[in-house]
XYZ file of C-alpha atoms in Angstrom:
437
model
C -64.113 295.288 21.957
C -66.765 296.985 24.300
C -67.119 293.449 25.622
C -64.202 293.024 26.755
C -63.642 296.378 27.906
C -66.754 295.608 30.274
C -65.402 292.405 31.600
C -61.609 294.327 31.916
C -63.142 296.844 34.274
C -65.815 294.442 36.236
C -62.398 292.107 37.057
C -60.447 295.091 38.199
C -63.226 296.341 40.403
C -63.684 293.511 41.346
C -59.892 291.835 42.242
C -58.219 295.357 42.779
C -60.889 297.717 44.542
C -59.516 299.674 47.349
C -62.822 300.561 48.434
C -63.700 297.772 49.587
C -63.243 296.674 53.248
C -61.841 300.173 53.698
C -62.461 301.853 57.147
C -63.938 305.282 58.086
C -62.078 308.105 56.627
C -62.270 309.551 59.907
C -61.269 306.781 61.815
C -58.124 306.384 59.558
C -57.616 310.119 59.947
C -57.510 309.774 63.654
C -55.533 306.830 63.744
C -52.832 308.574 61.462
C -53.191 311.831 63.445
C -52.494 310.440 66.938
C -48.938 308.467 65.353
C -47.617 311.965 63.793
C -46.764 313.958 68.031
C -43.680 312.815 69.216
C -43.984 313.294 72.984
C -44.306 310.706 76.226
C -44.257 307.018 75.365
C -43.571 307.602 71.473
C -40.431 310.002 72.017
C -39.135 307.161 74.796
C -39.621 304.161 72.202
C -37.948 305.885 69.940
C -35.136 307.113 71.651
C -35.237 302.974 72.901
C -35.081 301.776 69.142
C -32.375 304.333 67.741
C -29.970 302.617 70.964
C -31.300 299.039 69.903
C -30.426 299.896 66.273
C -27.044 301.053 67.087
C -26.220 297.958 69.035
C -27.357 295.721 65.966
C -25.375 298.404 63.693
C -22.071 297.972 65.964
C -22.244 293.833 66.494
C -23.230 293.198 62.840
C -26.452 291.455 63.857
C -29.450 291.791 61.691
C -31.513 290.227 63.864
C -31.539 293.370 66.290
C -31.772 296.446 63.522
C -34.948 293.739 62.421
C -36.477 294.129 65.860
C -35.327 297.860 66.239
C -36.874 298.838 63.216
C -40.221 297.180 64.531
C -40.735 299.206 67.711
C -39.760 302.711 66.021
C -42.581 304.895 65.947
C -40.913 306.629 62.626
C -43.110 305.780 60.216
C -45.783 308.597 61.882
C -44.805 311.808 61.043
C -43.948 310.923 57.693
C -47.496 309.490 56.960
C -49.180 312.427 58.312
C -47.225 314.727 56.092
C -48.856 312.620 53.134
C -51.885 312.774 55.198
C -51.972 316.245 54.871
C -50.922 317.260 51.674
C -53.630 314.907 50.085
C -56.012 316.675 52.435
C -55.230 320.210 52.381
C -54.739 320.334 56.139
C -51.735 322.577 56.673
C -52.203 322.201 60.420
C -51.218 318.507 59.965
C -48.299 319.040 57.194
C -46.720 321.941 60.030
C -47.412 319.346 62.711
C -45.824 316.341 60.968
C -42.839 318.259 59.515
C -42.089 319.883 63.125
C -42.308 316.081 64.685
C -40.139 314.450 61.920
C -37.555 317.475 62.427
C -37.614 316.506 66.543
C -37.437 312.877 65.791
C -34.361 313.264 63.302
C -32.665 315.083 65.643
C -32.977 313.249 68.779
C -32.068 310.116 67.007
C -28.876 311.344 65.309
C -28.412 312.675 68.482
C -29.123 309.544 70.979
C -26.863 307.584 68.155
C -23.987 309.671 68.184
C -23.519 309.815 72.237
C -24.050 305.681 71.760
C -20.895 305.600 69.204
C -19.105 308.028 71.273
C -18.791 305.444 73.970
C -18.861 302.271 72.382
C -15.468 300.609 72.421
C -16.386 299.149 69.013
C -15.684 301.425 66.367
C -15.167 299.665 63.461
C -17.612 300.102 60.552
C -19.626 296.890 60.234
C -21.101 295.529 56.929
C -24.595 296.270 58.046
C -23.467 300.029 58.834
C -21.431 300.849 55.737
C -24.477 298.945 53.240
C -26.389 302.453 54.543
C -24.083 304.849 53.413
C -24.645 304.625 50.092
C -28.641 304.756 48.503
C -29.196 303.075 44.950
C -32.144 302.869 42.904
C -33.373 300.034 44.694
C -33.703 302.090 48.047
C -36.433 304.817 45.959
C -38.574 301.762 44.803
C -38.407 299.713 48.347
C -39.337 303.217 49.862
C -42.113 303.667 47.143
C -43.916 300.522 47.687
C -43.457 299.883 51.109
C -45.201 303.814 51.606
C -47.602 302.309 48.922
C -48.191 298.965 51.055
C -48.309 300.731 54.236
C -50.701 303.639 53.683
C -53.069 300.884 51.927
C -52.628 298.305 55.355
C -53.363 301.543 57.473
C -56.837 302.462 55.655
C -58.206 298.986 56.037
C -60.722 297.761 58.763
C -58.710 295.064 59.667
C -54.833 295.958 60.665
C -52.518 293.794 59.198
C -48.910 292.724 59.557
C -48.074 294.778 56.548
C -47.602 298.047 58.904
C -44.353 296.510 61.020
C -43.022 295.226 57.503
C -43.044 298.174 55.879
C -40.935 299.589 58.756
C -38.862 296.714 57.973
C -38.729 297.185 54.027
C -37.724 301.073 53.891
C -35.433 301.129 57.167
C -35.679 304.617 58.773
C -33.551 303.973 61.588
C -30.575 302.645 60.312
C -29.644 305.449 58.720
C -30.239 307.944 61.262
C -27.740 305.361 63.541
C -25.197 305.386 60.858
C -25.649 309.434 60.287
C -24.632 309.393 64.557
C -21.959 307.174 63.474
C -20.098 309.611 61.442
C -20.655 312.524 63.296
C -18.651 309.995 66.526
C -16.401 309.162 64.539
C -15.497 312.176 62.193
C -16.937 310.891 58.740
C -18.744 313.411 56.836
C -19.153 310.618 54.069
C -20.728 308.316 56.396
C -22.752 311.082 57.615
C -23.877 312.456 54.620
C -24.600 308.864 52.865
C -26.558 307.977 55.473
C -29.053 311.350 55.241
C -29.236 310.933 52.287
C -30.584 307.343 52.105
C -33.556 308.754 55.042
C -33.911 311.440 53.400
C -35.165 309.304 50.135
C -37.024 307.217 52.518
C -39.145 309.530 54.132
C -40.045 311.363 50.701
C -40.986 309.117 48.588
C -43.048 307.016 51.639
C -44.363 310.709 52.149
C -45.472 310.639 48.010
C -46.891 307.096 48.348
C -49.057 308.280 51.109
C -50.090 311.330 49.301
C -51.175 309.680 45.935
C -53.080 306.706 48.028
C -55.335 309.689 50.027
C -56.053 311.255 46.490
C -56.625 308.229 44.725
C -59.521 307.112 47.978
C -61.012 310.438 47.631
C -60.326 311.442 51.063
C -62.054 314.787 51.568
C -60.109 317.958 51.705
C -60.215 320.220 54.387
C -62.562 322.648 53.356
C -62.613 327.042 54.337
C -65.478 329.264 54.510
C -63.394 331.926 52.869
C -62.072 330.599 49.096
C -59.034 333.106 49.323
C -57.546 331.472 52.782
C -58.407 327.596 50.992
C -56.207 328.349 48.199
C -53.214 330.206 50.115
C -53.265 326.891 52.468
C -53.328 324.792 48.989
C -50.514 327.309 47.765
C -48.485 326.759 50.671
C -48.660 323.350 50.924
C -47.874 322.916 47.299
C -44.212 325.610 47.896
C -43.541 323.138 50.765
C -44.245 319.809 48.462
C -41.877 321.151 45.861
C -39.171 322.296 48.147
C -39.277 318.807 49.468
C -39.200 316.479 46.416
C -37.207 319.219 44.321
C -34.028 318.125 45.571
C -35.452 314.355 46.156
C -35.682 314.107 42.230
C -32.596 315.573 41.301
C -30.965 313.137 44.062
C -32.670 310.160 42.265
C -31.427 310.995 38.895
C -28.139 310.980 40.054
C -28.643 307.193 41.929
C -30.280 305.911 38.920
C -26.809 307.199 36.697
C -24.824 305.735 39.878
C -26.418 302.647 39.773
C -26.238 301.970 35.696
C -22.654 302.978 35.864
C -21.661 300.444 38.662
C -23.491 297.939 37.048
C -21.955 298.508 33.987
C -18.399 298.745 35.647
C -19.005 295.401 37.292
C -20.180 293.954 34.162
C -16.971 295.112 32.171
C -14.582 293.422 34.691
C -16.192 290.271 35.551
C -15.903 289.682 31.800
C -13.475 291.491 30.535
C -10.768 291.042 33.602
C -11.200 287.688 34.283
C -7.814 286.248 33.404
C -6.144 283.108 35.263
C -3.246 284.269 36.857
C -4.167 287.630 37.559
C -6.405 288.548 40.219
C -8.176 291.729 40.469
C -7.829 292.679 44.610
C -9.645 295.654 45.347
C -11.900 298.311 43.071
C -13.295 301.749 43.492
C -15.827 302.867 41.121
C -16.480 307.040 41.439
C -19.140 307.859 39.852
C -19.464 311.762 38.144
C -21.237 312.838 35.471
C -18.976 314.783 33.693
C -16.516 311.313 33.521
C -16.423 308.750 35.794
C -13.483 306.654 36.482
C -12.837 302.825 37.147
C -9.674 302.133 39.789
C -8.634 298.799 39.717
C -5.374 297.188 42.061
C -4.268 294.020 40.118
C -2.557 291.041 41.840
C -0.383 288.061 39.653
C 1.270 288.212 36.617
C 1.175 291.990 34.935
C -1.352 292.722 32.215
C 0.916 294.350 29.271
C 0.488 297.732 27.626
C -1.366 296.123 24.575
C -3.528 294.006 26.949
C -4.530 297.775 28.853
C -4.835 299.216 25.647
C -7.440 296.894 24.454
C -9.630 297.052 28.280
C -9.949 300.483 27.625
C -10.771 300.519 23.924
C -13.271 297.856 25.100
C -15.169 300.376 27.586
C -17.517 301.911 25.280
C -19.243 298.268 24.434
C -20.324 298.448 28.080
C -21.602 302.215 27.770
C -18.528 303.411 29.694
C -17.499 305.880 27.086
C -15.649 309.101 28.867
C -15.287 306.632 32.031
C -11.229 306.752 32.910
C -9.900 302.946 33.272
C -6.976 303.544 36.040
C -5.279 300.171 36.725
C -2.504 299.921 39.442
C -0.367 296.300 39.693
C 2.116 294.680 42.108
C 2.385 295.417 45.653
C 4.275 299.023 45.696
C 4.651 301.811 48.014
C 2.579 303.852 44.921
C -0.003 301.525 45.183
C -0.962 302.003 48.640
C -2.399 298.301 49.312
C -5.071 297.573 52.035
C -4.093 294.209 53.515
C -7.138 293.652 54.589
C -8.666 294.359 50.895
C -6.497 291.013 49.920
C -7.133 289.131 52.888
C -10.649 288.732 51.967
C -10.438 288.229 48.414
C -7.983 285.455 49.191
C -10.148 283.875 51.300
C -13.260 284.471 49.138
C -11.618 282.618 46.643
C -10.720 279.949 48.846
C -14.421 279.061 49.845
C -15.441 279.733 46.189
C -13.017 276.948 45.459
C -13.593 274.671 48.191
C -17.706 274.952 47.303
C -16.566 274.396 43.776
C -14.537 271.223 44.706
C -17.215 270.018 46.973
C -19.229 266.919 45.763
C -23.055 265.119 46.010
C -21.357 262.610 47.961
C -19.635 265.154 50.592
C -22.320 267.836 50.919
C -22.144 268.342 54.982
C -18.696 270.444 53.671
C -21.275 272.912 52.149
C -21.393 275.919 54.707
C -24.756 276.801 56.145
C -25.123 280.067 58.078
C -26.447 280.422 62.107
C -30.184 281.414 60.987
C -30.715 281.130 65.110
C -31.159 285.445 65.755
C -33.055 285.695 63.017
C -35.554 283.087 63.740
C -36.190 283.769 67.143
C -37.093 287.184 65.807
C -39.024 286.219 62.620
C -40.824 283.111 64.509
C -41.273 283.729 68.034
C -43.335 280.620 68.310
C -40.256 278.637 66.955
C -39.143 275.806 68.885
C -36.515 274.454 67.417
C -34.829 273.569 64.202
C -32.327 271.325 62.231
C -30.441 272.183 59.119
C -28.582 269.929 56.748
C -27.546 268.862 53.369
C -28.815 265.896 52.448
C -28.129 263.316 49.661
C -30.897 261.888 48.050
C -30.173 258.365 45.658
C -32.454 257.657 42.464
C -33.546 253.934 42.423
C -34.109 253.973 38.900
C -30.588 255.410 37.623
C -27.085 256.223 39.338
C -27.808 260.075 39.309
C -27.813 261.588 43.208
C -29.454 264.606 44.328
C -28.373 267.486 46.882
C -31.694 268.604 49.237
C -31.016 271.244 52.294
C -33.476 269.611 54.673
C -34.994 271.535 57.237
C -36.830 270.121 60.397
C -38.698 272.956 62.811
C -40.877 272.278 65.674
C -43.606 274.999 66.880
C -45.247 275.248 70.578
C -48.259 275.554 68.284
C -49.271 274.490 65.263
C -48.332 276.823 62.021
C -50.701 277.520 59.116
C -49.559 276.324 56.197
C -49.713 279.806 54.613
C -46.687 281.067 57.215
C -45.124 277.688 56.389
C -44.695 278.441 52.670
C -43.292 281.720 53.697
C -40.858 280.066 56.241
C -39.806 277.428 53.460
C -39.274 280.373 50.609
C -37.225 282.491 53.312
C -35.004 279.640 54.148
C -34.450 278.780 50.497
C -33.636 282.461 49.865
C -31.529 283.098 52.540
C -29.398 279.313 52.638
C -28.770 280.265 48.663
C -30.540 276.075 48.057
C -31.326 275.037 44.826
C -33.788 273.053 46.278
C -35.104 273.195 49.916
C -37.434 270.574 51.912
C -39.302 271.568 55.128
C -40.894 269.546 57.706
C -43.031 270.899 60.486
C -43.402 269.029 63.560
């Protein structure tokens, strides 16, 4: 058992030892340090990236919050808070906290005279999918802090920094905060806050446990008393801050279980042929949650209602209120636009259902052109296409999205397994062939 225990810990050190190829705490300290001040060329990039942001928010192009996110300076501020909690340097925590509080400001600011004027005010996809945090935002924000504090304290920079910036997405929110302010939403405004607000804390934590767990030294004072107010004080300002960040995630983990359970109970349990669920609002609230549901097609009778909502419980929605509204009615208060899309979701469902091996150029493939001029700047061009492929040895045919990309220079084949896993991901293939030129 000691054995093993021996060889255990001499693989771990070995495969998973952060001390290794790590740079001068100092130098890491100063690198971190001169990121946190938000003045000159950092305040102008920002202000830059929050308009950028917004522009990508208001077209619906991911392409440009992807590059906006790249050039904010965010990330600073937050990391030096970390910084100096895990180092006892009030200085730094004061200074970082004062600089995030500038940089919040300006940016909801800068975003809210952009929506003021923009003749677009419709809420896109990309806007509304940061007005409401899930569980899935804490962990993203937790391991990209994780990732990004570990990138920062290595000799070597990597490309980890800019994808962490990517990953936890500070400035989308703060765009979508400006967005409701412009446009009157206090939901918007307050879902979007919310969502940075979880960001920055729990990339703040990351940092923080990474500093402790590389033994960065602490600030240290000649007089004991004034070492441990400044540890007191620091610690009063940690718990105000994640206080109300831990309450907030106990409530998006309960949000999150209940809307998966929700979704669970319909796509099973309301999945009849000739009636069509149309819209549904799931409100979450702890003391009883409810499920609204607006029904389209033939009526559902009183029995067939009774039994949906005796059947809630086997999906742990027990207390949850089923409200379902059918027909078209003035009571009903229908959003056109709600059916609309569910007709024609339905309609490409079916036509991608109906669509054969031996017609696969009628599958849709999406314009991945922004994107990969952003992701692959080196990109030359590209081709896209389904592609039937016949066995010689039996009758069978197989489907194969081909993809053909030429570089100005040649690609390692490390960045071309990435490029072939990204295209399979985001094309939804099965099965995915690429071929570098």
């Amino acid at each position: 058992m000691n054995e093993l225990y021996s060889v255990l810990k001499k693989f771990f050190n070995y495969r998973f030892n952060l001390q290794e190829d790590s740079a001068p705490q100092a130098e890491t300290i100063a690198s971190i340090k001169k990121n946190v001040a938000f003045k000159g060329a950092n305040l102008w990039t920002l202000i830059f990236a929050i308009f950028v942001a917004c522009i990508g928010l208001n077209v619906n192009s991911t392409a440009v919050i992807i590059g906006a996110m790249l050039i904010s300076p965010l990330m600073g501020p937050i990391v030096g808070i970390g910084l100096g909690i895990g180092t006892n340097d009030f200085d730094l925590v004061k200074k970082g906290l004062r600089n995030l509080t500038l940089a919040t400001i300006i940016s909801i600011i800068a975003s809210t005279l952009y929506f003021s004027f923009t003749p677009l005010h419709e809420a896109s996809s990309e806007l509304l999918a940061r007005t409401s945090p899930s569980i899935w935002d804490v962990f993203i924000a937790t391991l990209g802090g994780l990732a990004g504090i570990v990138a920062a304290t290595r000799k070597e920079k990597s490309n980890v920094i800019p994808g962490v910036a990517i990953a936890t997405a500070l400035m989308p929110p703060l765009c979508t905060a400006g967005f409701g302010i412009a446009t009157g939403n206090l939901y918007y405004f307050m879902g979007a806050i919310y969502l940075y607000f979880i960001n920055s804390v729990f990339i703040c934590v990351s940092t923080f446990l990474i500093v402790r767990y590389l033994k960065f030294r602490k600030k240290t004072f000649e007089n004991k008393e004034d070492e441990q107010k400044v540890s007191r004080y620091i610690w009063i300002v940690v718990m105000i801050t994640i206080a109300p960040s831990i309450y907030l995630t106990y409530q998006i983990v309960g949000k999150s279980i209940f809307e998966n359970n929700a979704n669970r109970f319909i796509s099973q349990q309301l999945n009849y042929t000739n009636t069509q669920v149309i819209s549904k609002k799931l409100k979450y609230n702890r003391k009883g949650s409810e499920i609204d549901l607006l029904l389209l097609g033939a009526e559902l009778s009183p029995l067939q209602l009774d039994s949906l909502t005796k059947k809630l419980p086997n999906y742990q929605l027990k207390g949850t209120k089923l409200l379902i509204r059918q027909g078209l009615n003035a009571k009903n208060e229908v959003d056109l636009s709600q059916i609309k899309a569910s007709i024609l979701e339905d309609v490409f469902k079916s036509n991608s259902e109906s669509t054969t091996v031996n017609d696969p150029l009628q599958l849709l493939l999406p314009d991945l052109k922004p994107e990969l001029r952003v992701l692959y700047p080196d990109l030359k061009n590209y081709s896209i296409s389904n592609t039937v492929f016949n066995r010689l040895d039996s009758n069978q045919s197989d489907t194969l999205t081909m993809v053909v990309a030429s570089f100005y220079k040649p690609i390692p084949i490390a960045d071309q397994d990435r490029l072939r896993l990204w295209l399979k991901s985001r094309v939804k293939a099965d099965s995915l062939k690429l071929i570098v030129l």
